[in-house]
Amino acid sequence: MSDDCQMKRRLFLLSLFSLLFLTATAQVNTITYAQLEQRVSNPDTVYIVNFWATWCEPCVKELPYFDQLQQKYKDAPLKVLLVSMDFKSKLNSAVTPFVKKHKMQAEVDFADRNNDQEFIDAVDKDWSGALPATLLVNTKKGIRKLYEQTFSYKELNNIYQTNK
Amino acid sequence: MKKLVFLIIAAVSALSFKPTATGYKPGDIATDFKLKNVNGKMVSLADYTSAKGFIVVFTCNHCPVARAYEKRIEALDAKYAAKGYPVIAICSSDPDMNPTDSYANLQKRAAGKNYTFPYLADETQDVVRAYGARATPTVYVLQKTANGLTVQYTGAVDNDEEQSDPARINYVENAVDALLENKTPAVTSSKAFGCRIVLKSA
């Protein structure tokens, strides 16, 4: 094999890897309600699940705080899940590009649902259906709370500290 | 002294508003209101002397979910106004937060889309506080009864925002159809998915 050919091969592999890496960091998995329930069931972890959408301005404004909280406590038993409630047809056209563009670090999932009503009722009977909404689950302490409000970083950190 | 009076008023109004903090549930009696329409005229439900009831929709300009439902709201008025259940659209969002929901912009949207129903500005948010809508769009189907305006359904227009599900349930149509047949709606409430209606702090 000539050097030139090997070089090309390396370049090809390199670009393949970087492509994989980029895709991996912007991965948005779909999640059904049953899967979400399973996901937040580890008693040793505190889960903060934010329900948001790319079209929801107050949601977009507070998303960085969730990322920031996950970054700050990345070694703590805290898992932030950002569950997109975007329209079903918008996963590839809006949600994935949004996650890439904003370099979101926390795990982003896409709510896989037959309809919003079913999903919303399953998450919490008292959730009105308005976005944003945030669910905190601490199974060990028997805590499960839904917050129908927007958060500042301080407020968000506060609910984590109070319920961890 | 002034401060004390204010505090007492605030405390009393907080108490008196408490029962309606969560808003109307099916079976409750809804209050009438007087709000400014996009044509500058004041509108009350009492103005509609021949109506059997109303399809009251809390909606707005800025919310993509509300916009996704706009045509369906127009269709509800086209189908049911003549049958005695006209659509009354109300925008309760704070224009300071969402300038696209200013009175001038409500006027533009209603004119641009040829709304056949009133589009009312709830600038003080008194009406949304009384009804308790949390997201746009939220519907209240009201029926005129001996007791007043009885809430017969509250919630979403249907359970299929993108109109892609053949198994879609048209909650509002089903409820109004039932009322027109002198029946009680089978489904009287649902969750209204959409943009939060942010209340101005008092």
mmCIF file with all atom_site columns, C-alpha atoms in Angstrom, chain B residues 43-44 60 69 72 85 93 101 107 109 117 130 139 143 159-161 181 185 189 200:
data_model
loop_
_atom_site.group_PDB
_atom_site.id
_atom_site.type_symbol
_atom_site.label_atom_id
_atom_site.label_alt_id
_atom_site.label_comp_id
_atom_site.label_asym_id
_atom_site.label_entity_id
_atom_site.label_seq_id
_atom_site.pdbx_PDB_ins_code
_atom_site.Cartn_x
_atom_site.Cartn_y
_atom_site.Cartn_z
_atom_site.occupancy
_atom_site.B_iso_or_equiv
_atom_site.pdbx_formal_charge
_atom_site.auth_seq_id
_atom_site.auth_comp_id
_atom_site.auth_asym_id
_atom_site.auth_atom_id
_atom_site.pdbx_PDB_model_num
ATOM 1  C CA . VAL B 1 43  ? -68.090 41.329 24.335 1.00 0.00 ? 43  VAL B CA 1
ATOM 2  C CA . SER B 1 44  ? -69.955 39.413 27.049 1.00 0.00 ? 44  SER B CA 1
ATOM 3  C CA . CYS B 1 60  ? -52.868 33.252 21.691 1.00 0.00 ? 60  CYS B CA 1
ATOM 4  C CA . TYR B 1 69  ? -54.989 24.263 16.370 1.00 0.00 ? 69  TYR B CA 1
ATOM 5  C CA . ARG B 1 72  ? -59.526 23.454 13.966 1.00 0.00 ? 72  ARG B CA 1
ATOM 6  C CA . TYR B 1 85  ? -72.408 26.937 20.268 1.00 0.00 ? 85  TYR B CA 1
ATOM 7  C CA . SER B 1 93  ? -50.997 36.140 27.680 1.00 0.00 ? 93  SER B CA 1
ATOM 8  C CA . ASP B 1 101 ? -49.792 38.877 21.822 1.00 0.00 ? 101 ASP B CA 1
ATOM 9  C CA . GLN B 1 107 ? -56.142 42.487 15.671 1.00 0.00 ? 107 GLN B CA 1
ATOM 10 C CA . ARG B 1 109 ? -53.978 37.919 13.334 1.00 0.00 ? 109 ARG B CA 1
ATOM 11 C CA . PHE B 1 117 ? -65.509 34.574 16.046 1.00 0.00 ? 117 PHE B CA 1
ATOM 12 C CA . ALA B 1 130 ? -61.214 32.583 37.144 1.00 0.00 ? 130 ALA B CA 1
ATOM 13 C CA . VAL B 1 139 ? -61.211 24.826 25.715 1.00 0.00 ? 139 VAL B CA 1
ATOM 14 C CA . GLN B 1 143 ? -73.927 25.129 28.353 1.00 0.00 ? 143 GLN B CA 1
ATOM 15 C CA . ASN B 1 159 ? -55.674 14.326 21.375 1.00 0.00 ? 159 ASN B CA 1
ATOM 16 C CA . ASP B 1 160 ? -53.780 14.559 18.096 1.00 0.00 ? 160 ASP B CA 1
ATOM 17 C CA . GLU B 1 161 ? -51.984 17.864 17.616 1.00 0.00 ? 161 GLU B CA 1
ATOM 18 C CA . GLU B 1 181 ? -78.563 15.633 21.538 1.00 0.00 ? 181 GLU B CA 1
ATOM 19 C CA . PRO B 1 185 ? -70.628 14.299 27.237 1.00 0.00 ? 185 PRO B CA 1
ATOM 20 C CA . SER B 1 189 ? -62.085 16.704 30.716 1.00 0.00 ? 189 SER B CA 1
ATOM 21 C CA . LYS B 1 200 ? -48.411 38.355 36.037 1.00 0.00 ? 200 LYS B CA 1
#
